[in-house]
């Protein structure tokens, strides 16, 4: 343990899991037993403290990660309750980036579900030590040992079973603690605050001894002191066992497994003990790594308040129109009113207020130091993933990775007067959420919003109405096609007209021919008429470009065409720049009409990650969407399919992929090229 007792007694943990495993219910019980709230909130009643957004209360799901801090046995525990729905994995990603430990909650019936797999692997990427809590032991069909087997098989983790359930389904009354070798039984007073530690019932003693033996065997592999005592058949004291379990958890050698039923208020106090006993303090995790902005050389910051200040902004939230930035302080100390440096934007920022958050309530504090997770007011430029540091000791920490949006939708305000209000609201939402983007399509003039899934965009539209008072109409996004020609053709155009009492004359011969996909348009001058001036040539080129912006089939832009200016006819009095511009435009349009014009559609490059057992279904679905599979590669138990698929066939794909892969498939897509419709 570090000598700094405040740091040693701090835990920064996240609660991660699949949707509906009971993360928020576990968080609510933690708040109640630590005295943070005096009444337990329930997700199904819409009264959960950590689900404070209206959208969350109505849907009974977590959308945005909420931060709170509690105290337990003299330790300060900062907790982030994260969403479980796949559309909001960014919330989990950015929370895990700044946490030192995580509690993975698993449903005793569902076991390791798809999204818990995704978030667990995200935690592995950031080398975050974890505890597993098998929840819902009181549910019909609960099976603790099956879940432990799934943790081994699906997550590749080494479980350290510290508790086994006492009873199951409606007979679940408590747990057997294998560290202290005692039974913990909760009294049915409805609140679960009272429990008794009793001797293990005789009929369960053999089973408990066998599980303890397994625990000692697993620990002996990672800890020499345990191995020596185990081989000498000496008894291990609880404190010796706890030290070995902590070492295994912090070094990512094992995952302590506990169980309970959060809704029935059973199993939460031992979980809190385990968080304090087995998850690392900020002082025990490796020093954060970044690089020196000017030289690019690697640099580190140890987790102490004596080191130069460094912090990472991991979340931005609009609160009653004001910007709240959540930061994790990695080193040093910072006070209200201090000026800090943002090296990524080369800007100085002033900290107007520091706040300790409890869900959406706040408490003002005067300073924050290494290991703290706080919210800051007054940061104008800083956004998600930015580093804040001391100007005289600059460091750039590794930013947070974001997935690109995969689904788009057109949107417009119901009242034309709300257009500016809509743009302002979308800019604020995009500031909050890096996976949400919006743009104005130059070709259709539509405002197009993009996000991680249909639920994601639905929630954005609802928030526009509730928080920003902008009513919108939403449509299916329009695919913008292109046009081209499929044969070479020579065309002559004579333009001879009287306009506003003045005669205009121009003659032009052009040859148009198709080019390979992706070549763009080309204009080539091969005219041997010496009277063709620079001015006339420029007008011809302008006329050709103008005509190419709207095609002859459906008015979409024409691409991949070479136009050769082969000859001109010039009248010494009546020829002028306007006449040549009009002649060029008519020549191009008329030539295209005769050169077998065709429509082109956008083809997307789609990369799909799917477990091997669902590969057949995923390929079948792609074939039905006229997709062409280009490559199949293997990443451990997951297969990666790369394919080219028409954009028009990709609407609703996120839902379809989830249904063919039991929610375990994910995909990304980006524009590849245009091809014949």
XYZ file of C-alpha atoms in Angstrom:
677
model
C 0.000 0.000 0.000
C 1.131 3.526 -0.733
C 2.055 5.660 2.270
C -0.593 8.256 1.240
C -3.590 6.952 3.209
C -6.212 8.987 1.279
C -5.066 7.371 -1.980
C -4.747 3.928 -0.429
C -8.332 4.237 0.810
C -9.797 5.282 -2.568
C -11.431 2.921 -5.079
C -12.567 3.972 -8.568
C -14.873 1.272 -9.871
C -17.417 0.764 -12.631
C -20.409 -1.547 -12.667
C -20.557 -3.263 -16.069
C -22.926 -5.858 -17.548
C -25.430 -6.896 -20.187
C -28.772 -5.045 -20.245
C -31.075 -6.342 -17.470
C -28.429 -8.185 -15.401
C -29.197 -5.836 -12.500
C -26.343 -3.283 -12.541
C -28.478 -0.331 -11.499
C -30.235 -2.361 -8.766
C -26.799 -3.353 -7.377
C -25.751 0.345 -7.465
C -28.940 1.386 -5.622
C -28.305 -1.176 -2.837
C -24.704 0.012 -2.498
C -25.973 3.606 -2.068
C -28.459 2.471 0.579
C -26.110 0.335 2.707
C -23.354 2.978 2.627
C -25.852 5.563 3.876
C -25.709 7.639 0.671
C -29.508 7.394 0.222
C -32.125 6.625 2.871
C -34.626 4.941 0.577
C -33.857 2.332 -2.065
C -34.849 3.300 -5.591
C -36.157 0.676 -8.014
C -35.542 0.598 -11.766
C -38.995 -0.864 -12.476
C -40.701 1.989 -10.585
C -38.545 4.622 -12.302
C -37.161 5.743 -8.912
C -33.530 4.572 -9.285
C -31.109 7.310 -8.203
C -28.531 6.421 -10.867
C -31.087 6.408 -13.723
C -32.009 10.096 -13.451
C -32.823 10.967 -17.083
C -36.529 10.878 -18.007
C -35.712 8.535 -20.901
C -34.037 6.124 -18.447
C -36.933 6.210 -15.986
C -39.470 5.454 -18.725
C -37.562 2.696 -20.470
C -36.080 1.153 -17.324
C -32.617 1.102 -18.927
C -29.393 3.019 -18.295
C -28.450 5.346 -21.162
C -25.770 7.579 -19.693
C -23.160 6.565 -17.130
C -23.826 8.172 -13.726
C -21.066 8.924 -11.195
C -21.385 8.850 -7.416
C -19.120 8.403 -4.404
C -19.797 6.510 -1.183
C -17.817 5.559 1.924
C -17.486 2.034 3.277
C -15.337 1.098 6.292
C -13.282 4.279 5.993
C -12.725 3.899 2.229
C -13.964 6.378 -0.378
C -15.486 4.479 -3.337
C -16.218 6.350 -6.603
C -18.752 4.339 -8.623
C -19.807 4.677 -12.255
C -22.998 2.811 -13.216
C -22.717 2.136 -16.975
C -25.333 1.261 -19.648
C -25.799 -2.325 -20.869
C -27.381 -1.653 -24.277
C -25.089 -2.128 -27.299
C -26.064 1.314 -28.718
C -24.375 2.981 -25.723
C -21.109 1.026 -25.482
C -19.230 4.340 -25.804
C -20.430 5.192 -22.266
C -18.796 1.974 -21.024
C -15.652 2.499 -23.107
C -15.003 5.966 -21.750
C -15.792 4.958 -18.164
C -13.432 1.955 -18.265
C -10.690 4.201 -19.642
C -10.570 6.135 -16.341
C -11.394 3.409 -13.792
C -9.066 1.243 -11.691
C -11.457 -1.684 -11.177
C -14.802 -3.067 -12.316
C -17.631 -5.214 -10.980
C -19.107 -7.431 -13.702
C -22.720 -8.268 -12.848
C -24.078 -11.521 -14.336
C -27.644 -12.808 -14.240
C -27.750 -16.243 -12.547
C -30.260 -17.371 -15.201
C -28.865 -15.704 -18.348
C -25.181 -16.143 -17.440
C -22.587 -14.468 -19.654
C -24.719 -12.582 -22.181
C -23.483 -10.935 -25.416
C -23.107 -7.386 -24.130
C -21.391 -8.569 -20.926
C -18.884 -10.302 -23.232
C -18.284 -7.028 -25.129
C -17.815 -4.880 -22.002
C -15.631 -7.515 -20.312
C -13.287 -7.519 -23.320
C -13.290 -3.699 -23.274
C -12.136 -3.898 -19.634
C -9.455 -6.442 -20.635
C -8.165 -3.986 -23.254
C -7.641 -1.340 -20.569
C -6.167 -3.958 -18.158
C -8.859 -3.287 -15.534
C -8.974 -5.749 -12.565
C -12.457 -7.197 -12.076
C -14.804 -8.882 -9.576
C -17.723 -10.995 -10.832
C -21.054 -10.793 -8.998
C -23.626 -13.465 -9.908
C -26.937 -11.671 -9.311
C -30.582 -12.865 -9.274
C -29.842 -16.090 -7.338
C -33.500 -16.006 -6.227
C -34.852 -16.298 -9.778
C -36.358 -19.525 -11.164
C -33.676 -21.277 -13.206
C -30.746 -19.649 -11.335
C -27.577 -21.760 -11.646
C -24.433 -20.355 -10.009
C -22.073 -23.109 -11.210
C -23.193 -22.818 -14.852
C -22.450 -19.075 -14.777
C -18.965 -19.720 -13.320
C -18.299 -22.213 -16.153
C -19.449 -19.604 -18.712
C -17.080 -17.022 -17.168
C -14.236 -19.487 -17.765
C -15.302 -20.544 -21.284
C -16.638 -17.326 -22.792
C -14.505 -14.701 -21.075
C -11.290 -16.700 -20.748
C -11.062 -15.620 -17.078
C -9.782 -17.633 -14.092
C -12.597 -17.548 -11.499
C -11.666 -17.425 -7.802
C -14.873 -18.655 -6.142
C -15.080 -16.838 -2.768
C -18.744 -17.642 -2.061
C -21.217 -20.382 -2.911
C -24.984 -19.859 -2.570
C -26.987 -21.166 0.366
C -30.093 -22.526 -1.299
C -31.329 -21.514 -4.736
C -34.344 -19.858 -6.372
C -36.990 -19.213 -3.647
C -34.902 -21.024 -0.992
C -31.900 -18.663 -1.459
C -31.178 -17.245 2.007
C -27.503 -16.333 1.964
C -23.987 -17.414 1.010
C -21.147 -19.531 2.347
C -18.007 -17.417 2.681
C -15.054 -19.653 1.687
C -12.444 -17.184 2.999
C -13.754 -17.118 6.580
C -15.509 -20.533 6.236
C -18.764 -19.159 7.628
C -22.384 -18.950 6.473
C -23.831 -15.449 6.010
C -27.622 -15.407 6.312
C -29.771 -12.312 5.723
C -32.784 -11.721 7.897
C -36.005 -11.311 5.960
C -36.822 -7.852 7.295
C -37.226 -6.636 3.727
C -34.230 -4.263 3.851
C -31.348 -6.719 4.103
C -29.410 -4.460 6.456
C -29.203 -7.204 9.125
C -27.353 -10.475 8.569
C -25.793 -13.135 10.759
C -22.497 -14.975 10.439
C -23.143 -18.593 11.492
C -21.263 -21.919 11.311
C -21.647 -23.726 7.960
C -24.531 -26.299 8.097
C -23.111 -29.856 8.497
C -24.772 -31.147 5.287
C -22.950 -28.450 3.248
C -19.547 -28.742 4.942
C -18.127 -31.231 2.382
C -19.151 -29.081 -0.591
C -17.727 -25.939 1.054
C -14.413 -27.686 1.865
C -14.101 -28.937 -1.708
C -14.611 -25.390 -3.127
C -12.125 -23.938 -0.626
C -9.600 -26.572 -1.735
C -10.111 -25.454 -5.358
C -9.593 -21.811 -4.344
C -6.325 -22.651 -2.543
C -5.082 -24.679 -5.541
C -5.740 -21.782 -7.934
C -4.075 -19.253 -5.587
C -1.066 -21.539 -5.023
C -0.276 -21.159 -8.746
C 0.035 -17.366 -8.444
C 1.363 -16.937 -4.899
C 4.445 -18.595 -3.359
C 3.416 -17.980 0.286
C 0.081 -19.775 -0.308
C 1.858 -22.584 -2.177
C 4.310 -23.219 0.668
C 1.560 -23.393 3.293
C -0.717 -25.420 1.021
C 1.976 -28.021 0.295
C 2.862 -28.199 4.003
C -0.883 -28.714 4.700
C -0.912 -25.747 7.089
C -4.031 -23.649 7.671
C -4.201 -20.229 6.012
C -5.556 -17.311 8.039
C -8.295 -15.180 6.352
C -5.928 -12.165 6.139
C -3.298 -14.291 4.320
C -5.926 -15.534 1.878
C -7.235 -12.019 1.291
C -3.735 -10.749 0.505
C -3.252 -13.536 -2.078
C -6.698 -12.966 -3.655
C -6.002 -9.238 -3.873
C -2.628 -9.880 -5.523
C -4.195 -12.244 -8.088
C -7.010 -9.766 -8.876
C -4.748 -6.702 -9.194
C -2.267 -8.596 -11.395
C -5.163 -9.825 -13.610
C -4.392 -13.464 -12.690
C -7.875 -14.207 -11.346
C -11.400 -12.868 -10.893
C -13.011 -13.113 -7.406
C -16.584 -14.474 -7.819
C -19.406 -13.606 -5.369
C -23.154 -14.119 -5.526
C -26.406 -12.646 -4.240
C -29.838 -11.287 -5.105
C -29.744 -7.482 -5.228
C -33.504 -7.054 -5.602
C -34.013 -9.145 -2.420
C -31.233 -7.123 -0.707
C -28.930 -10.130 -0.234
C -25.198 -10.225 -0.873
C -24.398 -6.523 -1.213
C -22.391 -5.910 2.000
C -19.872 -8.712 1.222
C -19.607 -7.276 -2.332
C -18.682 -3.887 -0.834
C -16.107 -5.632 1.398
C -14.686 -7.346 -1.711
C -14.438 -4.013 -3.598
C -12.392 -2.584 -0.725
C -10.404 -5.803 -0.113
C -9.611 -6.966 -3.668
C -9.765 -4.055 -6.126
C -6.748 -1.730 -6.415
C -6.421 1.800 -5.126
C -5.171 4.435 -7.631
C -1.732 4.073 -6.009
C -1.523 0.384 -6.974
C -2.223 0.691 -10.693
C 0.605 1.422 -13.119
C 1.572 5.075 -13.619
C -0.485 6.585 -16.440
C 1.412 6.769 -19.742
C 1.328 9.651 -22.220
C 3.791 11.611 -24.293
C 5.464 14.996 -24.146
C 3.551 17.197 -26.673
C 6.539 18.962 -28.275
C 9.049 16.088 -28.488
C 6.600 13.172 -28.751
C 8.710 11.203 -26.224
C 6.911 8.823 -23.852
C 6.239 10.226 -20.400
C 4.497 8.916 -17.254
C 2.748 10.391 -14.226
C 2.815 8.480 -10.910
C -0.471 8.477 -8.988
C 0.479 10.862 -6.178
C -0.695 14.336 -5.240
C 2.973 15.495 -5.168
C 3.485 14.871 -8.932
C 2.636 17.572 -11.563
C -1.113 17.840 -12.268
C -2.596 15.653 -15.034
C -6.198 14.590 -15.738
C -8.355 13.173 -18.519
C -11.786 14.557 -19.468
C -13.918 11.480 -20.116
C -17.460 12.835 -20.393
C -19.225 16.076 -21.244
C -22.784 16.715 -20.123
C -25.114 19.647 -20.738
C -26.826 20.572 -17.494
C -29.514 23.274 -17.710
C -27.628 24.755 -20.645
C -24.257 24.743 -18.859
C -21.376 22.488 -19.737
C -20.268 19.999 -17.102
C -17.016 18.122 -17.803
C -16.221 14.934 -15.878
C -12.501 14.422 -15.265
C -10.337 11.766 -13.671
C -7.341 13.275 -11.879
C -4.317 10.999 -12.363
C -1.645 13.038 -10.569
C -1.115 16.258 -8.649
C -3.674 18.588 -7.077
C -5.909 21.258 -8.573
C -7.948 24.016 -6.859
C -10.996 26.078 -7.817
C -9.873 29.084 -9.893
C -6.688 27.381 -11.162
C -5.712 27.736 -14.822
C -4.832 24.428 -16.482
C -3.412 23.611 -19.915
C -5.112 21.538 -22.648
C -2.165 20.366 -24.822
C -4.384 18.761 -27.492
C -5.957 22.143 -28.287
C -3.006 24.273 -27.176
C -5.329 26.277 -24.931
C -5.535 27.395 -21.320
C -8.747 26.732 -19.375
C -9.911 28.117 -16.027
C -11.648 25.860 -13.473
C -14.630 27.901 -12.285
C -16.058 25.174 -10.011
C -15.175 21.681 -8.832
C -18.046 19.362 -7.965
C -18.331 15.931 -6.386
C -21.211 14.247 -8.194
C -23.927 12.019 -6.798
C -25.848 10.967 -9.937
C -27.317 14.346 -11.056
C -26.913 16.028 -7.630
C -23.717 17.802 -6.762
C -21.607 19.035 -3.904
C -19.082 21.857 -4.292
C -15.499 21.108 -3.294
C -12.442 23.355 -3.148
C -9.795 21.011 -4.538
C -9.253 17.617 -6.175
C -6.140 15.467 -6.171
C -4.731 12.224 -7.644
C -7.318 9.428 -7.754
C -10.383 11.716 -7.682
C -13.233 11.620 -10.201
C -14.941 15.026 -10.232
C -17.015 17.298 -12.455
C -15.706 20.689 -13.534
C -17.506 23.845 -14.649
C -15.896 26.549 -16.737
C -14.096 24.473 -19.373
C -15.053 26.011 -22.721
C -12.950 24.071 -25.256
C -12.248 20.768 -23.506
C -14.163 17.783 -24.835
C -14.256 13.982 -24.311
C -10.784 12.420 -24.454
C -8.852 15.669 -23.892
C -5.941 15.884 -21.457
C -5.656 18.646 -18.838
C -2.269 19.243 -17.193
C 0.082 21.738 -15.592
C 1.436 24.128 -18.251
C 5.030 23.833 -17.018
C 4.871 20.000 -17.132
C 2.780 19.208 -20.241
C 1.737 15.623 -21.047
C -0.711 14.221 -23.635
C -2.516 11.120 -22.343
C -3.812 8.490 -24.739
C -7.248 9.651 -25.953
C -10.388 7.500 -25.876
C -11.219 5.440 -28.976
C -14.670 5.976 -30.498
C -16.608 3.861 -32.977
C -17.927 5.589 -36.082
C -21.737 5.927 -36.370
C -23.416 3.180 -38.430
C -26.928 4.474 -39.020
C -28.272 7.793 -40.328
C -31.639 9.498 -40.454
C -32.985 12.726 -41.971
C -34.554 15.209 -39.565
C -36.185 18.664 -39.800
C -37.895 21.025 -37.334
C -41.715 21.082 -37.475
C -41.614 24.873 -37.472
C -39.236 26.542 -39.956
C -38.438 29.160 -37.265
C -36.840 26.390 -35.149
C -34.038 25.604 -37.651
C -31.371 27.578 -35.736
C -32.585 26.145 -32.425
C -32.308 22.613 -33.902
C -28.734 23.217 -35.091
C -27.756 24.605 -31.690
C -29.310 21.598 -29.888
C -27.636 19.062 -32.217
C -24.251 20.739 -31.638
C -24.730 20.373 -27.857
C -25.736 16.701 -28.159
C -22.743 15.967 -30.420
C -20.505 17.659 -27.823
C -21.850 15.277 -25.162
C -21.692 12.107 -27.245
C -18.743 11.461 -29.598
C -20.630 8.639 -31.375
C -23.435 11.014 -32.416
C -22.810 13.182 -35.490
C -24.884 15.490 -37.682
C -24.374 17.324 -40.978
C -26.306 19.163 -43.660
C -26.318 17.147 -46.887
C -25.164 19.560 -49.606
C -27.086 17.693 -52.304
C -30.491 17.326 -50.621
C -30.284 20.184 -48.104
C -31.464 17.767 -45.405
C -30.109 17.715 -41.870
C -28.796 14.160 -41.420
C -28.069 12.717 -37.966
C -25.937 9.591 -37.418
C -25.542 7.276 -34.438
C -24.822 3.758 -33.176
C -28.285 2.255 -33.689
C -31.977 2.932 -34.058
C -32.537 3.246 -30.271
C -29.670 5.750 -30.072
C -31.287 8.041 -32.686
C -34.760 7.606 -31.190
C -33.436 8.842 -27.829
C -31.720 11.824 -29.520
C -35.048 12.839 -31.134
C -36.852 12.504 -27.781
C -34.197 14.580 -26.019
C -34.523 17.327 -28.676
C -38.199 17.584 -27.762
C -37.825 17.319 -23.963
C -34.647 19.171 -23.183
C -34.406 21.652 -26.071
C -38.136 22.064 -26.887
C -37.635 21.368 -30.609
C -40.391 19.301 -32.248
C -39.072 17.438 -35.299
C -40.222 15.376 -38.276
C -37.965 12.446 -38.984
C -37.729 10.483 -42.206
C -35.898 7.529 -43.573
C -32.521 8.721 -44.820
C -32.327 9.131 -48.580
C -29.653 7.354 -50.553
C -27.970 9.798 -52.947
C -27.302 8.017 -56.252
C -25.017 9.049 -59.137
C -25.299 8.797 -62.944
C -22.798 7.912 -65.676
C -22.737 6.779 -69.330
C -21.974 3.339 -70.743
C -20.759 4.068 -74.312
C -18.528 6.491 -76.231
C -20.256 9.051 -78.446
C -19.388 12.053 -80.644
C -21.913 14.903 -80.672
C -22.088 18.271 -82.441
C -24.164 21.135 -81.042
C -24.935 24.425 -82.813
C -26.361 27.222 -80.690
C -27.775 30.149 -82.725
C -30.309 32.423 -81.075
C -31.364 36.021 -80.704
C -31.458 37.070 -77.063
C -32.441 40.590 -75.922
C -32.031 41.927 -79.454
C -28.562 40.449 -79.884
C -27.560 37.403 -81.911
C -25.509 34.630 -80.226
C -23.679 31.885 -82.088
C -21.451 28.955 -81.018
C -20.692 25.573 -82.558
C -19.100 22.772 -80.506
C -18.152 19.129 -81.155
C -17.458 16.919 -78.148
C -16.640 13.258 -77.600
C -17.773 11.702 -74.330
C -16.595 8.317 -73.043
C -17.004 6.350 -69.774
C -14.065 6.149 -67.330
C -13.301 3.446 -64.694
C -15.220 3.778 -61.369
C -13.763 6.339 -59.017
C -11.875 8.267 -61.719
C -14.032 11.401 -61.467
C -14.735 13.665 -64.454
C -12.072 14.836 -66.920
C -12.154 17.553 -69.612
C -9.537 17.323 -72.403
C -8.983 20.011 -75.056
C -7.967 18.658 -78.492
C -9.243 21.435 -80.722
C -7.095 22.683 -83.636
C -9.126 25.857 -84.331
C -6.656 28.680 -83.743
C -9.431 31.219 -83.080
C -10.437 29.444 -79.809
C -9.537 32.028 -77.163
C -8.775 31.437 -73.465
C -12.061 33.149 -72.603
C -14.148 30.856 -74.866
C -12.365 27.735 -73.600
C -13.050 28.712 -69.977
C -16.763 29.228 -70.788
C -16.960 25.804 -72.483
C -15.417 24.124 -69.397
C -17.835 25.963 -67.061
C -20.793 24.878 -69.225
C -19.650 21.231 -69.183
C -19.154 21.220 -65.376
C -22.539 22.830 -64.805
C -24.283 20.221 -67.008
C -22.508 17.365 -65.169
C -23.967 18.480 -61.803
C -27.470 17.249 -62.807
C -27.838 14.095 -64.878
C -30.451 13.278 -67.533
C -32.016 10.216 -65.847
C -33.059 11.457 -62.391
C -31.078 14.641 -61.890
C -28.245 13.072 -59.829
C -24.640 14.245 -60.471
C -22.835 12.620 -63.434
C -19.463 11.024 -62.588
C -16.627 9.078 -64.279
C -16.969 10.694 -67.741
C -14.201 12.036 -70.006
C -15.256 14.907 -72.289
C -12.961 15.786 -75.231
C -13.422 19.237 -76.813
C -12.836 18.117 -80.432
C -13.822 21.171 -82.497
C -15.461 24.616 -82.416
C -17.234 26.866 -84.937
C -16.744 30.585 -84.302
C -18.587 33.543 -85.895
C -16.381 36.631 -85.832
C -19.286 38.924 -84.812
C -21.916 36.798 -83.008
C -19.760 34.315 -81.051
C -19.268 35.160 -77.367
C -18.568 33.544 -73.947
C -22.281 33.159 -73.044
C -23.049 31.364 -76.351
C -20.218 28.853 -75.789
C -21.295 28.232 -72.202
C -24.869 27.426 -73.282
C -23.658 25.330 -76.256
C -21.356 23.261 -73.981
C -24.154 22.608 -71.475
C -26.616 21.514 -74.227
C -23.951 19.402 -75.976
C -23.150 17.473 -72.776
C -26.809 16.826 -71.866
C -27.809 15.732 -75.375
C -24.701 13.535 -75.726
C -25.418 11.830 -72.358
C -29.010 11.062 -73.410
C -27.706 9.118 -76.411
C -24.745 7.443 -74.617
C -26.851 4.897 -72.658
C -26.932 6.639 -69.256
C -27.085 4.407 -66.143
C -27.664 4.925 -62.398
C -24.895 4.208 -59.880
C -25.522 3.428 -56.195
C -23.212 3.874 -53.179
C -21.543 0.629 -52.062
C -20.469 0.438 -48.416
C -17.478 -1.452 -47.088
C -18.943 -3.405 -44.172
C -16.872 -5.196 -41.525
C -18.838 -7.658 -39.397
C -17.549 -9.353 -36.220
C -19.565 -12.449 -35.416
C -18.934 -15.590 -33.282
C -18.134 -18.627 -35.438
C -21.405 -20.443 -34.695
C -23.455 -17.631 -36.316
C -21.294 -17.268 -39.407
C -23.668 -19.147 -41.739
C -26.659 -16.976 -40.767
C -24.634 -13.756 -41.131
C -23.405 -14.756 -44.638
C -26.936 -15.797 -45.682
C -28.295 -12.423 -44.563
C -25.559 -10.564 -46.497
C -26.322 -12.555 -49.656
C -29.994 -11.618 -49.335
C -28.864 -7.958 -49.237
C -26.852 -8.388 -52.492
C -23.624 -8.149 -50.528
C -20.345 -9.428 -52.017
C -18.093 -11.085 -49.447
C -14.471 -10.064 -50.026
C -12.660 -11.682 -47.115
C -13.168 -13.840 -44.024
C -10.531 -13.773 -41.284
C -10.449 -15.258 -37.802
C -9.817 -13.346 -34.534
C -9.868 -16.058 -31.868
C -13.454 -17.246 -31.358
C -14.746 -14.380 -33.545
C -14.884 -14.341 -37.370
C -14.418 -11.064 -39.275
C -16.373 -10.780 -42.535
C -15.491 -7.983 -44.959
C -18.078 -7.298 -47.655
C -19.287 -4.687 -50.130
C -23.030 -4.022 -49.718
C -25.329 -1.426 -51.383
C -26.208 1.308 -48.869
C -29.916 1.034 -49.734
C -29.881 -2.553 -48.431
C -28.191 -1.652 -45.121
C -31.142 0.083 -43.415
C -32.257 -1.848 -40.340
C -29.107 -3.993 -40.541
C -28.086 -3.444 -36.891
C -31.370 -5.027 -35.761
C -31.093 -7.867 -38.321
C -27.505 -8.686 -37.300
C -28.473 -8.782 -33.639
C -31.313 -11.195 -34.365
C -29.205 -13.618 -36.474
C -26.342 -13.599 -33.943
C -28.305 -13.541 -30.646
C -27.027 -10.004 -30.132
C -23.367 -11.043 -30.279
C -22.492 -9.626 -33.696
C -21.254 -6.052 -34.266
C -20.460 -4.183 -37.468
C -18.943 -0.986 -38.838
C -19.481 0.469 -42.289
C -17.967 3.213 -44.395
C -18.392 4.444 -47.964
C -16.363 2.452 -50.504
C -17.363 3.389 -54.090
C -20.240 3.788 -56.543
C -21.350 0.887 -58.710
C -24.039 0.095 -61.273
C -27.526 -0.149 -59.765
